[in-house]
Structures are given as C-alpha cells and as structure tokens.
Amino acid sequence: MEERVQLNRQLAQMLKGGVIMDVTTPEQARIAEAAGACAVMALERIPADIRAAGGVSRMSDPKMIRGIQEAVTIPVMAKCRIGHFAEAQILEAIEIDYIDESEVLSPADDVYHIDKRKFKVPFVCGAKDLGEALRRINEGATMIRTKGEPGTGDIIQAVRHMRMMQSEIRRLTSLGEDELYEAAKQLRVPYELVQFVHDNGKLPVVNFAAGGVATPADAALMMQLGAEGVFVGSGIFKSGNPEKRAQAIVKAVTNYQNPKILAELSEDLGEAMVGINESEIQLLMAERGK
Amino acid sequence: MRIAILALQGAFVEHQQMLSKLGIDSFLVRNLNDWSQPKDALIIPGGESTAMTRIIKDEELYEPVRAAILAGLPVFGTCAGLIMLDGDHLNTMDIKVKRNAYGRQLGSFETTDTFEGIGEVPMTFIRAPYIESVGEKAKILSVVDNHIVAARQDKQLVCAFHPELTEDTRIHQYFISMIG
C-alpha cells in the first residue's frame, strides 16, 4: 500500500477511543480540547443550525478554520461538500489534518465522490452500510463514520447504520471463498476489499459513530455496537452545559462497558439538546452520496 | 508476566496485539479498578496526550500511575505515551519534549533508522513529537535527522514513533527484556 494511505489510516488509529467534537469558534475548540476531545471539527455552523437555516451549505471560511488550528494542538478536521474536490484542495492547502467529505453540507456532485487518492491529506466519509463504506475506502477514504442523522440529537439512524454495517460484515465473514466474487459485485467494490473484510471481520480502516449522539449513554451505546470512537456535532454546544457534557461524553467513550461509571457521568448534565425526531424532519442528509 | 496497557484513548489495541504475538499476557487499564490488578510493567500508547491527560486525572489514575513508575514499575511510552512521561505530564522522566514537532498530518512520515542495541528498525511517525534534550540520567537510543526519537532512563523506555504499527517486534522485545 502507498505510504501516504498507510500514514493516513494510522492517524485514524490514534484517534480511536476518542471523541471528535464540532466547534465553531477558537473558544469552543479550547473547551473541547480541555474536555479531552481527541480532535475537533471546525465549521461555521453546527449541523442543527445548518438544518434550521436551510439553503446551500458550503465549506467554512479558511480563515475561521485557521483560527481554530492556532487555538489547539489536537488534530483539526474540516468539512467539504461531497464531490467538491476544489474545496478539498483548499483545505489541503491550509494543512488540515483530516477532511470530512460530508453529507451535512449540500452535495456538489450527485454522481461522483472526490477521488481521494489524489490527495496527501486524509479523508473521512460517512456510510450507511458496508457497500457505501467500502466504496468510499476504494476512493481513498482512510476513516469511516456512520452517517447517522446530523443535527437531530436522535440516535436512531446512527444505530441503524452501525448495526447494518456490523451485520453485513458478519455475513461476509461467513461466506465461502468462491462466494466473494458475487458479494464484490453486489457491493460494487473490488474483490480485494471484500476479501479483507471476509478474512479480518472488520473494515480495513477505523470506523467511528456520528450523527445524533447527544448523551454519554448514546456514546456508550455506539461503542458497544462496534464503533471505535465517536463524533459529536450539535450535541455538545447546543446543550445547557457544554463543558460538562463534553467531559462526560469523553469519559463515557473510555468506560463504555462500565454502567456504574456511566451512571455517575450521566448525572447533573443540565439540559440536553432538544433534538428533532427522525419522523419530524424534512431533509434526510444520510440520503446524500451513496 | 502480565503487562498493563493504559487504555484511556488511542491505539492501545495495537500494543495488545504486539504483546500477544510475543506470547505475553496483557490487560487494559481504563479506571482505578482495572489498575488495581497485579502487573509487571506498563505501556502508555499513542493517541492524543491532551485527551489522556484529562482522563488520567479525572479517573484519579495520575497519582497511582506516577507513584508506581517512580517506585520502579517498568514503563514503555510511544508517541503520546512519550509525552505523558515528560516533565509537564507524569514527570517521571528527565526529558524535554517538543509536541507536534513535525507539524500537522502532512508532516507524518515513515523511515528506517538505527536503534541502539537493535540495529535498523522501521519507524512510523504520526504527528509525532521529538525529544529536545535529555537529562543526565536518560540515555539516547535513537536519533533521526538530528532529533532524539528514543531514549531510556532506568526502567523507562520512550519512542516518538510507533513500533506497534509495524510488523517488527524487536523494540517490544527490548522492553520485555528490561522488565527482567
């Protein structure tokens, strides 16, 4: 494998067991870092506000992203639109640590994702199922996350996507060698990727949960379902006490198998983000880019 | 022999796999209860040192871990694990560390260089630190491009790179031989 792809997959390995938080200002970035975030996602508006505002949502102002890069020492990620390779080039030029080719922003291309192998900087992409995950990996993504349903505070879609991926992975491991060619055809990915999953029972890259995580219990749920870490978007800075909630979610990801510790963490967190139920939303961001 | 691996955040599973390849038993430490188990050594993995620092304090592991290392528990830190042992963190090793010394992710690299007592080893640097200077008690084990990337002080071993991400088990074996 190319050295760059390897190094980019390995950075994702270092983020495991951690929480990546959406931040919109240097001040929020510092709060996130102090709370124990393993990385921050710099964006102008968090998904809940993007959803509320409507209209076309684009890459953030590079100046704003640079302000956040200067404020913290942990990795800084930023989002570009699906298929918008020029936005990705700009993010690479400011030496972002990870690009999220994200369905949270308005897609720029309804057919093609970015050819991520052309970049030196790493990419994380969302997926609802194994086929999407492997197609993104084939395009060069070095980290995968569930799409979930961003900006809702409703965990149901992240759960659905993680369960789907895990169950498809389990199914693939049970197939005979000669059945893998057909599986590759159905998943629309190269045979080698299917063979890797069959042999190893996991994706070839790190897989995080994202979209709708609002509480320590949500984070623990996703970790127990097989996530290797968690993205929290609107859940923290749309809540009553962001600092405390951020710390609690960080600790919940470390101790996700320990209900006693989770109980302590869940106490007195103040108001959670109000959230919107899946059935109440007009726009399903998870349906963007398949 | 049983080795504790600090599993607050980061690439702890990779160390566990490395030890299992060498036939060494290990367990993960996430809280005080885990820490109370008997152990012959400790590994602090790569990850984010700010995240680990926050959690190690919140889980009330900071003092007991520091005390154990000062009392002679052998410890091996890689990347963030190296940072955790310096004067600004657990403060058990006499080293001065520069964090994110090679810049952002675009500065991450692989190389092969000499490690004293072993020879040429593959080295993976991910947003890595390096050691700016070592005190009298610490011994330099590897220098890459004029920067110190591995050192030892009594039973404490640190690398700025990630031996746990390669197939080469020799640095882990070196650590195991230190446990004695």
Short mmCIF file of C-alpha atoms in Angstrom, two decimals:
data_model
loop_
_atom_site.label_atom_id
_atom_site.label_comp_id
_atom_site.label_asym_id
_atom_site.label_seq_id
_atom_site.Cartn_x
_atom_site.Cartn_y
_atom_site.Cartn_z
CA MET A 1 0.00 0.00 0.00
CA GLU A 2 1.16 3.53 -0.66
CA GLU A 3 2.97 5.10 2.28
CA ARG A 4 0.62 8.10 2.43
CA VAL A 5 -2.53 5.96 2.60
CA GLN A 6 -0.92 3.92 5.35
CA LEU A 7 0.05 7.01 7.39
CA ASN A 8 -3.42 8.46 6.99
CA ARG A 9 -5.08 5.26 8.16
CA GLN A 10 -2.69 5.24 11.10
CA LEU A 11 -3.63 8.76 12.20
CA ALA A 12 -7.22 7.49 12.45
CA GLN A 13 -5.92 4.63 14.62
CA MET A 14 -4.54 7.22 17.04
CA LEU A 15 -7.98 8.83 17.34
CA LYS A 16 -9.62 5.58 18.46
CA GLY A 17 -11.33 5.51 21.80
CA GLY A 18 -11.77 9.24 21.48
CA VAL A 19 -14.37 11.91 20.82
CA ILE A 20 -14.22 14.33 17.89
CA MET A 21 -16.24 17.47 18.58
CA ASP A 22 -17.80 20.03 16.25
CA VAL A 23 -16.65 23.55 17.11
CA THR A 24 -17.42 26.91 15.52
CA THR A 25 -15.02 29.23 17.38
CA PRO A 26 -11.48 29.08 18.85
CA GLU A 27 -13.10 29.41 22.28
CA GLN A 28 -15.24 26.29 21.72
CA ALA A 29 -12.17 24.49 20.35
CA ARG A 30 -10.29 25.22 23.56
CA ILE A 31 -13.23 23.97 25.64
CA ALA A 32 -13.33 20.78 23.57
CA GLU A 33 -9.58 20.20 23.90
CA ALA A 34 -9.63 20.81 27.65
CA ALA A 35 -12.54 18.39 27.98
CA GLY A 36 -10.41 15.67 26.38
CA ALA A 37 -11.52 15.70 22.72
CA CYS A 38 -9.04 13.77 20.53
CA ALA A 39 -9.75 16.11 17.58
CA VAL A 40 -12.09 18.93 16.61
CA MET A 41 -14.17 19.52 13.51
CA ALA A 42 -14.02 23.20 12.56
CA LEU A 43 -17.18 24.52 10.94
CA GLU A 44 -19.08 27.79 10.72
CA ARG A 45 -22.39 26.34 11.76
CA ILE A 46 -23.10 23.12 13.62
CA PRO A 47 -25.45 20.69 11.86
CA ALA A 48 -28.53 21.64 13.92
CA ASP A 49 -28.14 25.24 12.77
CA ILE A 50 -27.41 24.20 9.18
CA ARG A 51 -30.64 22.26 9.28
CA ALA A 52 -32.55 25.20 10.75
CA ALA A 53 -31.08 27.75 8.36
CA GLY A 54 -31.70 25.77 5.17
CA GLY A 55 -30.18 26.97 1.89
CA VAL A 56 -26.87 25.84 0.43
CA SER A 57 -24.29 24.86 3.00
CA ARG A 58 -20.62 25.06 1.96
CA MET A 59 -17.04 24.64 3.21
CA SER A 60 -16.17 27.02 6.05
CA ASP A 61 -14.07 30.17 5.65
CA PRO A 62 -10.39 29.06 5.71
CA LYS A 63 -9.58 31.99 7.98
CA MET A 64 -12.04 30.72 10.56
CA ILE A 65 -10.52 27.22 10.29
CA ARG A 66 -7.01 28.65 10.70
CA GLY A 67 -8.13 30.44 13.85
CA ILE A 68 -9.10 27.08 15.30
CA GLN A 69 -5.85 25.45 14.14
CA GLU A 70 -3.99 28.13 16.07
CA ALA A 71 -6.11 27.68 19.18
CA VAL A 72 -5.47 23.96 19.79
CA THR A 73 -2.72 21.33 19.48
CA ILE A 74 -5.02 18.37 18.72
CA PRO A 75 -5.85 17.46 15.09
CA VAL A 76 -8.25 19.80 13.31
CA MET A 77 -10.70 18.46 10.74
CA ALA A 78 -12.99 20.36 8.37
CA LYS A 79 -15.80 19.51 6.00
CA CYS A 80 -16.07 19.86 2.26
CA ARG A 81 -19.09 19.12 0.09
CA ILE A 82 -19.47 15.67 -1.46
CA GLY A 83 -17.67 15.70 -4.81
CA HIS A 84 -16.27 19.22 -4.34
CA PHE A 85 -12.60 18.48 -4.93
CA ALA A 86 -11.73 22.18 -5.21
CA GLU A 87 -12.92 22.76 -1.64
CA ALA A 88 -10.80 19.75 -0.64
CA GLN A 89 -7.78 21.26 -2.41
CA ILE A 90 -8.26 24.45 -0.42
CA LEU A 91 -8.46 22.52 2.85
CA GLU A 92 -5.31 20.62 1.93
CA ALA A 93 -3.57 23.93 1.19
CA ILE A 94 -4.19 25.10 4.77
CA GLU A 95 -2.80 21.77 6.03
CA ILE A 96 -5.97 20.47 7.61
CA ASP A 97 -5.36 17.18 9.45
CA TYR A 98 -8.45 15.39 8.13
CA ILE A 99 -11.12 16.31 5.56
CA ASP A 100 -14.69 15.14 6.12
CA GLU A 101 -16.36 14.76 2.71
CA SER A 102 -19.67 15.30 4.35
CA GLU A 103 -23.35 14.85 3.63
CA VAL A 104 -24.01 17.57 6.24
CA LEU A 105 -23.09 20.15 3.60
CA SER A 106 -25.01 20.47 0.34
CA PRO A 107 -23.62 17.93 -2.15
CA ALA A 108 -21.73 19.45 -5.08
CA ASP A 109 -21.91 16.34 -7.25
CA ASP A 110 -24.74 13.83 -7.33
CA VAL A 111 -22.74 11.16 -9.18
CA TYR A 112 -19.09 11.28 -8.19
CA HIS A 113 -17.37 11.48 -4.84
CA ILE A 114 -13.92 13.06 -4.65
CA ASP A 115 -11.03 10.93 -5.93
CA LYS A 116 -9.41 10.97 -2.52
CA ARG A 117 -6.34 9.05 -3.69
CA LYS A 118 -5.20 12.21 -5.46
CA PHE A 119 -4.70 13.94 -2.10
CA LYS A 120 -1.97 13.67 0.50
CA VAL A 121 -4.28 14.82 3.27
CA PRO A 122 -6.59 12.13 4.74
CA PHE A 123 -10.37 11.87 4.29
CA VAL A 124 -13.16 10.54 6.49
CA CYS A 125 -16.50 9.73 4.84
CA GLY A 126 -19.96 8.79 6.09
CA ALA A 127 -21.64 5.46 5.30
CA LYS A 128 -24.99 3.83 5.98
CA ASP A 129 -23.95 0.30 5.10
CA LEU A 130 -20.97 -1.83 4.15
CA GLY A 131 -21.22 -1.11 0.43
CA GLU A 132 -21.03 2.65 0.97
CA ALA A 133 -18.15 2.23 3.42
CA LEU A 134 -16.10 0.08 1.03
CA ARG A 135 -16.84 2.32 -1.96
CA ARG A 136 -15.54 5.32 -0.01
CA ILE A 137 -12.46 3.33 1.07
CA ASN A 138 -11.87 2.35 -2.55
CA GLU A 139 -11.98 6.05 -3.47
CA GLY A 140 -9.28 6.66 -0.87
CA ALA A 141 -11.08 7.38 2.41
CA THR A 142 -8.84 6.35 5.33
CA MET A 143 -11.52 6.56 8.01
CA ILE A 144 -15.25 5.81 8.00
CA ARG A 145 -18.08 7.06 10.21
CA THR A 146 -21.77 6.28 10.26
CA LYS A 147 -23.85 8.98 8.65
CA GLY A 148 -26.47 8.94 11.36
CA GLU A 149 -28.76 11.91 11.02
CA PRO A 150 -26.74 15.04 11.80
CA GLY A 151 -28.17 17.88 13.82
CA THR A 152 -31.12 15.93 15.20
CA GLY A 153 -29.90 14.66 18.56
CA ASP A 154 -31.73 11.47 17.59
CA ILE A 155 -29.50 8.38 17.72
CA ILE A 156 -31.77 6.04 15.74
CA GLN A 157 -30.09 6.45 12.37
CA ALA A 158 -26.54 6.07 13.68
CA VAL A 159 -27.68 2.86 15.39
CA ARG A 160 -29.32 1.65 12.19
CA HIS A 161 -26.20 2.36 10.13
CA MET A 162 -23.78 0.79 12.61
CA ARG A 163 -25.96 -2.30 13.01
CA MET A 164 -26.28 -2.62 9.26
CA MET A 165 -22.52 -2.39 8.73
CA GLN A 166 -21.72 -4.86 11.51
CA SER A 167 -24.32 -7.35 10.35
CA GLU A 168 -23.11 -7.16 6.75
CA ILE A 169 -19.52 -7.65 7.96
CA ARG A 170 -20.58 -10.73 9.92
CA ARG A 171 -22.39 -12.09 6.89
CA LEU A 172 -19.35 -11.57 4.70
CA THR A 173 -17.08 -13.45 7.12
CA SER A 174 -19.42 -16.44 6.88
CA LEU A 175 -19.31 -16.66 3.08
CA GLY A 176 -17.25 -19.26 1.23
CA GLU A 177 -14.22 -18.04 -0.74
CA ASP A 178 -15.98 -18.71 -4.03
CA GLU A 179 -18.97 -16.60 -2.95
CA LEU A 180 -16.88 -13.46 -2.50
CA TYR A 181 -16.81 -12.58 -6.21
CA GLU A 182 -20.58 -12.25 -6.26
CA ALA A 183 -20.50 -10.29 -2.97
CA ALA A 184 -18.00 -7.86 -4.52
CA LYS A 185 -20.33 -7.44 -7.48
CA GLN A 186 -23.32 -6.72 -5.27
CA LEU A 187 -21.41 -4.30 -3.07
CA ARG A 188 -19.91 -2.65 -6.19
CA VAL A 189 -16.38 -2.76 -4.82
CA PRO A 190 -13.11 -4.52 -5.78
CA TYR A 191 -12.68 -8.13 -4.74
CA GLU A 192 -9.63 -7.34 -2.57
CA LEU A 193 -11.67 -5.15 -0.20
CA VAL A 194 -14.33 -7.84 0.17
CA GLN A 195 -11.64 -10.41 0.81
CA PHE A 196 -10.09 -8.22 3.53
CA VAL A 197 -13.41 -7.92 5.36
CA HIS A 198 -14.05 -11.65 4.94
CA ASP A 199 -10.63 -12.53 6.39
CA ASN A 200 -10.49 -9.93 9.18
CA GLY A 201 -14.12 -9.39 10.21
CA LYS A 202 -13.66 -5.61 10.15
CA LEU A 203 -13.20 -2.68 7.80
CA PRO A 204 -9.62 -2.01 6.68
CA VAL A 205 -9.91 1.46 8.28
CA VAL A 206 -11.12 2.84 11.60
CA ASN A 207 -14.90 3.17 11.95
CA PHE A 208 -16.46 5.88 14.14
CA ALA A 209 -20.07 6.66 15.04
CA ALA A 210 -21.57 10.00 14.03
CA GLY A 211 -24.90 11.73 13.67
CA GLY A 212 -27.28 12.19 16.59
CA VAL A 213 -25.02 11.48 19.59
CA ALA A 214 -26.25 13.72 22.44
CA THR A 215 -25.57 11.93 25.75
CA PRO A 216 -22.89 9.76 27.43
CA ALA A 217 -25.32 6.85 27.09
CA ASP A 218 -25.62 7.46 23.32
CA ALA A 219 -21.82 7.33 23.06
CA ALA A 220 -21.62 4.13 25.12
CA LEU A 221 -24.37 2.57 23.00
CA MET A 222 -22.49 3.24 19.79
CA MET A 223 -19.20 1.94 21.24
CA GLN A 224 -20.90 -1.26 22.35
CA LEU A 225 -22.35 -1.65 18.87
CA GLY A 226 -18.80 -1.66 17.49
CA ALA A 227 -17.84 1.98 16.92
CA GLU A 228 -14.15 2.68 17.59
CA GLY A 229 -14.81 6.28 18.63
CA VAL A 230 -17.47 8.97 18.37
CA PHE A 231 -18.14 12.24 16.58
CA VAL A 232 -20.35 14.65 18.49
CA GLY A 233 -21.75 17.51 16.46
CA SER A 234 -24.58 19.61 17.73
CA GLY A 235 -24.96 17.53 20.92
CA ILE A 236 -22.40 19.46 22.93
CA PHE A 237 -22.61 23.14 22.10
CA LYS A 238 -26.40 23.02 21.73
CA SER A 239 -26.75 21.72 25.29
CA GLY A 240 -27.15 23.54 28.60
CA ASN A 241 -23.62 22.90 29.92
CA PRO A 242 -21.27 22.15 27.01
CA GLU A 243 -18.11 21.83 29.12
CA LYS A 244 -19.55 19.26 31.48
CA ARG A 245 -21.33 17.32 28.76
CA ALA A 246 -18.17 17.22 26.64
CA GLN A 247 -16.14 15.80 29.53
CA ALA A 248 -18.85 13.27 30.33
CA ILE A 249 -19.01 12.00 26.74
CA VAL A 250 -15.21 11.69 26.61
CA LYS A 251 -15.21 9.58 29.76
CA ALA A 252 -18.19 7.55 28.55
CA VAL A 253 -16.23 6.53 25.45
CA THR A 254 -13.33 5.31 27.61
CA ASN A 255 -15.55 3.45 30.05
CA TYR A 256 -18.34 2.44 27.67
CA GLN A 257 -18.58 -1.04 29.17
CA ASN A 258 -18.96 0.15 32.76
CA PRO A 259 -22.58 1.08 33.62
CA LYS A 260 -21.63 2.24 37.13
CA ILE A 261 -19.25 4.85 35.78
CA LEU A 262 -21.76 5.75 33.04
CA ALA A 263 -24.40 6.36 35.72
CA GLU A 264 -22.14 8.83 37.51
CA LEU A 265 -21.29 10.55 34.25
CA SER A 266 -24.92 10.96 33.31
CA GLU A 267 -25.78 12.89 36.47
CA ASP A 268 -26.48 16.63 36.50
CA LEU A 269 -25.54 17.32 32.92
CA GLY A 270 -28.16 20.02 32.53
CA GLU A 271 -30.36 20.36 29.51
CA ALA A 272 -29.57 18.06 26.56
CA MET A 273 -30.09 19.47 23.09
CA VAL A 274 -33.80 19.45 22.38
CA GLY A 275 -33.44 17.47 19.18
CA ILE A 276 -35.82 16.50 16.46
CA ASN A 277 -37.26 13.04 15.91
CA GLU A 278 -36.45 11.25 12.71
CA SER A 279 -40.11 11.35 11.66
CA GLU A 280 -40.29 15.12 12.11
CA ILE A 281 -37.56 16.08 9.69
CA GLN A 282 -37.95 17.04 6.07
CA LEU A 283 -34.39 16.60 4.93
CA LEU A 284 -32.58 13.27 5.31
CA MET A 285 -28.90 14.18 5.00
CA ALA A 286 -27.97 10.48 5.15
CA GLU A 287 -29.52 10.02 1.70
CA ARG A 288 -26.87 12.28 0.16
CA GLY A 289 -23.98 10.49 -1.62
CA LYS A 290 -24.26 6.71 -1.78
CA MET B 1 4.43 -11.94 33.06
CA ARG B 2 1.44 -9.60 32.73
CA ILE B 3 1.63 -6.12 31.25
CA ALA B 4 -0.89 -3.32 31.87
CA ILE B 5 -1.78 -1.12 28.88
CA LEU B 6 -3.23 2.30 29.57
CA ALA B 7 -6.45 2.34 27.52
CA LEU B 8 -7.88 5.80 28.16
CA GLN B 9 -7.74 6.80 24.48
CA GLY B 10 -5.68 5.94 21.42
CA ALA B 11 -4.02 2.93 19.81
CA PHE B 12 -3.89 0.59 22.82
CA VAL B 13 -5.24 -2.44 20.94
CA GLU B 14 -2.20 -2.37 18.64
CA HIS B 15 0.13 -2.80 21.65
CA GLN B 16 -2.03 -5.61 22.93
CA GLN B 17 -1.75 -7.38 19.56
CA MET B 18 2.01 -6.89 19.55
CA LEU B 19 2.32 -8.45 23.02
CA SER B 20 0.06 -11.32 22.09
CA LYS B 21 2.31 -12.01 19.07
CA LEU B 22 5.16 -12.32 21.55
CA GLY B 23 3.10 -14.60 23.79
CA ILE B 24 2.85 -12.02 26.59
CA ASP B 25 -0.31 -11.64 28.63
CA SER B 26 -1.74 -8.11 28.97
CA PHE B 27 -4.79 -6.21 30.22
CA LEU B 28 -6.33 -2.80 29.56
CA VAL B 29 -6.50 -0.08 32.19
CA ARG B 30 -9.42 2.35 31.94
CA ASN B 31 -10.02 3.13 35.61
CA LEU B 32 -8.71 2.60 39.13
CA ASN B 33 -10.37 -0.77 39.43
CA ASP B 34 -8.50 -2.09 36.37
CA TRP B 35 -5.28 -0.58 37.68
CA SER B 36 -5.52 -2.49 40.96
CA GLN B 37 -4.63 -5.78 39.21
CA PRO B 38 -1.10 -7.14 39.61
CA LYS B 39 1.25 -6.11 36.78
CA ASP B 40 4.90 -6.40 35.84
CA ALA B 41 5.05 -3.38 33.55
CA LEU B 42 3.00 -0.62 31.91
CA ILE B 43 2.62 0.54 28.32
CA ILE B 44 1.31 4.02 27.51
CA PRO B 45 0.16 4.01 23.87
CA GLY B 46 -0.11 6.60 21.13
CA GLY B 47 -3.16 8.82 20.89
CA GLU B 48 -3.74 12.40 21.98
CA SER B 49 -1.78 13.40 25.06
CA THR B 50 -4.24 16.19 25.97
CA ALA B 51 -7.12 13.69 25.97
CA MET B 52 -5.11 11.18 28.02
CA THR B 53 -4.03 13.86 30.49
CA ARG B 54 -7.61 14.92 31.07
CA ILE B 55 -8.88 11.37 31.57
CA ILE B 56 -5.95 10.14 33.67
CA LYS B 57 -6.69 12.95 36.14
CA ASP B 58 -10.47 12.52 36.09
CA GLU B 59 -10.16 8.79 36.67
CA GLU B 60 -7.81 9.51 39.59
CA LEU B 61 -5.11 7.42 37.93
CA TYR B 62 -2.50 10.18 37.75
CA GLU B 63 -1.01 9.78 41.24
CA PRO B 64 -1.02 5.97 41.45
CA VAL B 65 0.49 5.59 37.96
CA ARG B 66 3.19 8.17 38.71
CA ALA B 67 3.97 6.59 42.08
CA ALA B 68 4.26 3.13 40.55
CA ILE B 69 6.67 4.33 37.85
CA LEU B 70 8.79 6.20 40.39
CA ALA B 71 8.85 3.06 42.51
CA GLY B 72 10.38 1.18 39.57
CA LEU B 73 7.48 -0.23 37.54
CA PRO B 74 8.93 -0.61 34.01
CA VAL B 75 7.09 1.64 31.54
CA PHE B 76 7.13 1.97 27.75
CA GLY B 77 5.62 5.08 26.13
CA THR B 78 5.13 5.57 22.40
CA CYS B 79 4.37 8.97 20.83
CA ALA B 80 1.70 10.42 23.16
CA GLY B 81 2.97 7.89 25.70
CA LEU B 82 6.39 9.53 25.49
CA ILE B 83 4.82 12.94 26.11
CA MET B 84 2.96 11.55 29.12
CA LEU B 85 6.24 10.75 30.88
CA ASP B 86 7.89 14.16 30.41
CA GLY B 87 8.26 16.97 32.92
CA ASP B 88 4.96 18.63 32.01
CA HIS B 89 2.87 15.48 32.48
CA LEU B 90 3.59 12.48 34.74
CA ASN B 91 7.03 13.96 35.29
CA THR B 92 8.85 10.69 35.79
CA MET B 93 11.46 11.04 33.07
CA ASP B 94 14.09 13.72 32.69
CA ILE B 95 13.35 14.68 29.09
CA LYS B 96 12.21 17.85 27.37
CA VAL B 97 9.71 17.13 24.60
CA LYS B 98 8.51 19.15 21.62
CA ARG B 99 4.93 18.20 20.73
CA ASN B 100 3.73 18.03 17.11
CA ALA B 101 7.37 18.60 16.27
CA TYR B 102 6.98 17.66 12.61
CA GLY B 103 3.87 19.77 12.08
CA ARG B 104 0.42 18.59 11.07
CA GLN B 105 -0.61 15.32 9.40
CA LEU B 106 1.11 16.30 6.13
CA GLY B 107 4.38 16.11 8.10
CA SER B 108 3.82 12.47 9.17
CA PHE B 109 6.34 10.04 7.66
CA GLU B 110 7.90 6.59 7.64
CA THR B 111 11.61 5.88 7.72
CA THR B 112 14.18 3.29 8.75
CA ASP B 113 16.94 4.19 11.16
CA THR B 114 19.23 2.88 13.87
CA PHE B 115 18.04 1.99 17.37
CA GLU B 116 20.90 1.34 19.78
CA GLY B 117 21.21 -2.29 20.78
CA ILE B 118 18.87 -3.45 17.99
CA GLY B 119 20.07 -2.03 14.67
CA GLU B 120 17.96 -0.74 11.79
CA VAL B 121 14.24 -0.61 12.60
CA PRO B 122 11.22 0.67 10.66
CA MET B 123 9.79 3.84 12.23
CA THR B 124 6.35 5.39 11.74
CA PHE B 125 5.94 8.99 12.87
CA ILE B 126 2.33 10.25 13.13
CA ARG B 127 2.03 13.93 14.10
CA ALA B 128 4.94 12.95 16.26
CA PRO B 129 6.89 14.70 18.99
CA TYR B 130 10.65 14.51 19.40
CA ILE B 131 12.88 14.88 22.43
CA GLU B 132 14.65 18.25 22.52
CA SER B 133 17.01 17.28 25.29
CA VAL B 134 17.58 14.57 27.86
CA GLY B 135 18.80 14.93 31.43
CA GLU B 136 21.86 13.21 32.88
CA LYS B 137 20.01 10.07 33.91
CA ALA B 138 18.49 9.42 30.48
CA LYS B 139 20.28 7.66 27.64
CA ILE B 140 19.65 8.40 23.97
CA LEU B 141 18.76 5.30 21.93
CA SER B 142 17.91 6.72 18.54
CA VAL B 143 18.45 9.92 16.59
CA VAL B 144 16.70 10.66 13.28
CA ASP B 145 17.64 13.80 11.31
CA ASN B 146 19.43 15.23 14.35
CA HIS B 147 16.40 14.81 16.60
CA ILE B 148 16.23 12.40 19.53
CA VAL B 149 13.40 9.93 18.90
CA ALA B 150 14.04 7.23 21.50
CA ALA B 151 15.53 7.22 24.99
CA ARG B 152 15.76 5.21 28.16
CA GLN B 153 16.07 6.14 31.82
CA ASP B 154 16.39 3.17 34.19
CA LYS B 155 13.25 1.13 33.53
CA GLN B 156 11.54 3.79 31.43
CA LEU B 157 11.62 3.46 27.64
CA VAL B 158 10.18 6.00 25.19
CA CYS B 159 9.83 6.27 21.39
CA ALA B 160 8.50 9.22 19.39
CA PHE B 161 7.45 6.75 16.68
CA HIS B 162 5.10 3.76 16.73
CA PRO B 163 6.74 0.31 16.81
CA GLU B 164 3.25 -1.10 17.48
CA LEU B 165 2.16 -0.09 13.97
CA THR B 166 4.86 -2.14 12.23
CA GLU B 167 5.43 -5.88 11.92
CA ASP B 168 8.77 -5.57 13.71
CA THR B 169 8.55 -6.84 17.30
CA ARG B 170 12.14 -6.12 18.34
CA ILE B 171 11.51 -2.91 20.30
CA HIS B 172 8.74 -4.58 22.28
CA GLN B 173 11.12 -7.47 22.93
CA TYR B 174 13.73 -4.94 24.07
CA PHE B 175 11.21 -3.56 26.55
CA ILE B 176 10.30 -7.03 27.79
CA SER B 177 13.98 -7.77 28.39
CA MET B 178 14.12 -4.59 30.55
CA ILE B 179 11.40 -5.96 32.82
CA GLY B 180 13.68 -8.82 33.78
#
